[in-house]
Amino acid sequence: MSSPIFEFARRYADSGVSRFHMPGHKGQVLHGLEPCDLTEIKGADYLYEPEGIIARSEENAAELFGTARTLYSTEGSSLCIKTMLAIAHRCRKDHSRRMLVMAPRNVHKAFINACILLDIDVRWVYPAAGSRSLCSSGFTVEDMVRTLFACPYKPDAVYVTSPDYLGNIADIPALSGFCRERDIPLIVDNAHGAYLRFLDEDIHPITLGADMCCDSAHKTLPCYTGGALLHISKNAPEGYGECAKNVMSLFASTSPSYLIMESIDLCMDMIGKDYRQRLAECVSRTELCKQRLNSAGWKTVGGEKCKITIAAAECGMNGDELGDRMREAFIEPEYTDPQYTVLMTTPFNSEEDYTRLEKLMTEIPAGKGERAIPDILPEAVVSMPIRKAAFSPSREVDVEDAEGLVCGLTVTSCQPSVPAVISGEVITADIIKILKRYGVLRVSVL
Ligand SMILES: Cc1ncc(COP(=O)(O)O)c(C=O)c1O
């Protein structure tokens, strides 16, 4: 017998690699392990019916984020996303029609899973101009207005992903104005943006007018992997807060991890202390790092303060290859694809992490490459509802042989987990090109 997972983790922990990737604690020792791994014993409260310590801790979080209610998830934003859509489904005003959500296409797979489980129809928002990459959307409010006109009836929610994987932040104030004027709830996948609340200028989606959002605390805050928050705004429609716990328990394990809950709990406490100051220092150091990379000839893109997105292809290097060069220099990025190399910073990165990165990037000659070629996602040809296709009998074929067939189970690459083709859509030649670019070689077809 062996313990390969633990052995890998131990070796990685001992290696001294600079962690420019999730989770936010960057491997710093903040917490002991087994002694505190509990279950719902007397006094330890119940996550889905909290009255004691968990209720108090969630109230602390609600106060920190200025929400009506904040729920802990020990199963990431993935659980929060299903929960948010189920809440919107349950509390919508008109139940006589199928649930309809309007969303830009760069959704995480968890959104599609929620649509499958809840039998939701989606009207995709395609930007008239700008990026159509899998990772980012580039939509404007005008794109929303245009798409709204094309909807068969008023959608039950607008759902957006912001920040996206490349560090772009949507115009949430404009979007929330658009939604409020039309009385449509706004739901934000803020998995990458828990820290936005604590910047000098608070740009958290709840502050800017979203009705609900999820934050993967583990992605940008010092919290164990799996720790996430579901926020419900003080202005959210009636009934959201009241049903939220019951709805979340529909999808969740009955054994929530206490280690993860403790980690969120400690994280909230730390945020209440010196975190803001440390975050401000991290933002300055990240900005300086970007400037140094730019001086060395590397182009960085995206407005997010704690992401360094290197437009590698534009500087003459494949983003995946740049990621490999980083690994040789003991730097692990968060994400790479042929166009981009993405690094995430938090206050738990050390000065050595930054200097190691800066040294490497001045040693690699930046050149002149092609402007990034976006994936130009073609508008979907929908052949049947997402749920129906996902539950229909299907078989797997090579992508090369899939042209003209209907997608069975949604297809994503492991990262960024944004689907190029969704259950019920026709697989076209353009889609096949995108799938191959993201390393997806087999697809499920009906
Ligand atoms: C944009 C986005 N949304 C949602 C998720 C799911 O978050 P979690 O891993 O916390 O379940 C991810 C994960 O990478 C993500 O990138």
CSV table of N, CA and C and ligand atoms in Angstrom, one decimal, residues 22 75-79 81 106-108 110 159 161 163-165 189 191-192 214-216 218-219 226-228 334 416-417, ligand 1:
chain,number,residue,atom,x,y,z
A,22,MET,N,-3.9,29.2,-6.7
A,22,MET,CA,-4.7,29.0,-5.6
A,22,MET,C,-4.1,27.8,-4.8
A,75,GLU,N,-18.0,23.1,-0.1
A,75,GLU,CA,-17.9,22.5,-1.4
A,75,GLU,C,-17.8,23.5,-2.5
A,76,GLY,N,-17.0,24.6,-2.2
A,76,GLY,CA,-16.6,25.6,-3.1
A,76,GLY,C,-17.8,26.4,-3.7
A,77,SER,N,-17.4,27.3,-4.6
A,77,SER,CA,-18.4,28.0,-5.3
A,77,SER,C,-19.3,27.1,-6.2
A,78,SER,N,-18.8,26.0,-6.5
A,78,SER,CA,-19.7,25.0,-7.3
A,78,SER,C,-21.0,24.8,-6.6
A,79,LEU,N,-20.9,24.6,-5.3
A,79,LEU,CA,-22.2,24.3,-4.6
A,79,LEU,C,-23.0,25.6,-4.5
A,81,ILE,N,-23.1,28.1,-6.6
A,81,ILE,CA,-23.7,28.4,-7.9
A,81,ILE,C,-25.0,27.6,-8.1
A,106,ASN,N,-19.1,32.8,-21.0
A,106,ASN,CA,-17.9,32.3,-20.3
A,106,ASN,C,-18.2,31.8,-19.0
A,107,VAL,N,-19.3,31.0,-18.8
A,107,VAL,CA,-19.7,30.4,-17.5
A,107,VAL,C,-18.8,29.2,-17.2
A,108,HIS,N,-18.6,29.1,-15.9
A,108,HIS,CA,-18.0,27.9,-15.3
A,108,HIS,C,-18.9,26.7,-15.5
A,110,ALA,N,-20.0,24.7,-13.4
A,110,ALA,CA,-20.9,24.5,-12.3
A,110,ALA,C,-22.3,25.1,-12.7
A,159,TYR,N,-27.1,36.3,-15.2
A,159,TYR,CA,-26.0,35.6,-14.5
A,159,TYR,C,-24.7,36.0,-15.2
A,161,THR,N,-20.2,36.1,-15.0
A,161,THR,CA,-18.9,35.7,-14.3
A,161,THR,C,-18.0,36.8,-14.3
A,163,PRO,N,-14.8,38.5,-11.5
A,163,PRO,CA,-13.8,38.6,-12.5
A,163,PRO,C,-13.7,37.3,-13.3
A,164,ASP,N,-13.2,37.4,-14.5
A,164,ASP,CA,-13.0,36.1,-15.3
A,164,ASP,C,-11.6,35.6,-15.1
A,165,TYR,N,-11.3,34.5,-15.7
A,165,TYR,CA,-10.0,33.8,-15.5
A,165,TYR,C,-8.8,34.7,-15.9
A,189,ASP,N,-21.1,35.3,-10.5
A,189,ASP,CA,-20.1,34.3,-10.1
A,189,ASP,C,-18.8,35.1,-9.8
A,191,ALA,N,-16.4,34.0,-8.0
A,191,ALA,CA,-15.5,33.0,-7.4
A,191,ALA,C,-14.0,33.5,-7.3
A,192,HIS,N,-13.6,34.4,-8.2
A,192,HIS,CA,-12.2,34.9,-8.2
A,192,HIS,C,-12.1,36.2,-7.4
A,214,CYS,N,-21.3,34.5,-5.4
A,214,CYS,CA,-20.5,33.5,-4.6
A,214,CYS,C,-19.1,33.9,-4.7
A,215,ASP,N,-18.4,33.7,-3.6
A,215,ASP,CA,-16.9,33.9,-3.5
A,215,ASP,C,-16.2,32.6,-3.2
A,216,SER,N,-15.3,32.2,-4.0
A,216,SER,CA,-14.4,31.1,-3.5
A,216,SER,C,-13.4,31.6,-2.6
A,218,HIS,N,-11.4,30.2,-0.9
A,218,HIS,CA,-10.1,29.5,-1.0
A,218,HIS,C,-9.2,30.0,-2.2
A,219,LYS,N,-9.9,30.7,-3.2
A,219,LYS,CA,-9.1,31.1,-4.3
A,219,LYS,C,-8.2,32.4,-4.0
A,226,GLY,N,-12.0,24.5,-1.1
A,226,GLY,CA,-13.4,24.1,-0.8
A,226,GLY,C,-14.1,25.2,-0.1
A,227,GLY,N,-13.5,26.1,0.6
A,227,GLY,CA,-14.2,27.1,1.4
A,227,GLY,C,-14.7,28.2,0.5
A,228,ALA,N,-16.0,28.4,0.6
A,228,ALA,CA,-16.6,29.5,-0.2
A,228,ALA,C,-17.8,30.1,0.5
A,334,GLU,N,-1.0,29.8,-12.1
A,334,GLU,CA,-2.4,29.4,-11.8
A,334,GLU,C,-3.0,28.7,-13.1
A,416,PRO,N,-9.9,26.0,-18.3
A,416,PRO,CA,-10.6,26.8,-17.3
A,416,PRO,C,-12.0,26.3,-16.9
A,417,SER,N,-12.4,25.1,-17.3
A,417,SER,CA,-13.7,24.5,-17.0
A,417,SER,C,-14.8,25.4,-17.6
B,1,LIG,C1,-15.1,31.4,-12.6
B,1,LIG,C2,-15.3,30.2,-11.7
B,1,LIG,N1,-16.5,30.0,-11.2
B,1,LIG,C3,-16.7,28.9,-10.3
B,1,LIG,C4,-15.7,28.1,-10.0
B,1,LIG,C5,-15.9,26.9,-9.1
B,1,LIG,O1,-15.4,27.3,-7.9
B,1,LIG,P1,-15.0,26.2,-6.7
B,1,LIG,O2,-13.7,25.5,-7.2
B,1,LIG,O3,-14.8,27.0,-5.5
B,1,LIG,O4,-16.1,25.2,-6.6
B,1,LIG,C6,-14.4,28.3,-10.6
B,1,LIG,C7,-13.3,27.4,-10.3
B,1,LIG,O5,-12.2,27.5,-10.8
B,1,LIG,C8,-14.2,29.4,-11.5
B,1,LIG,O6,-13.0,29.6,-12.0
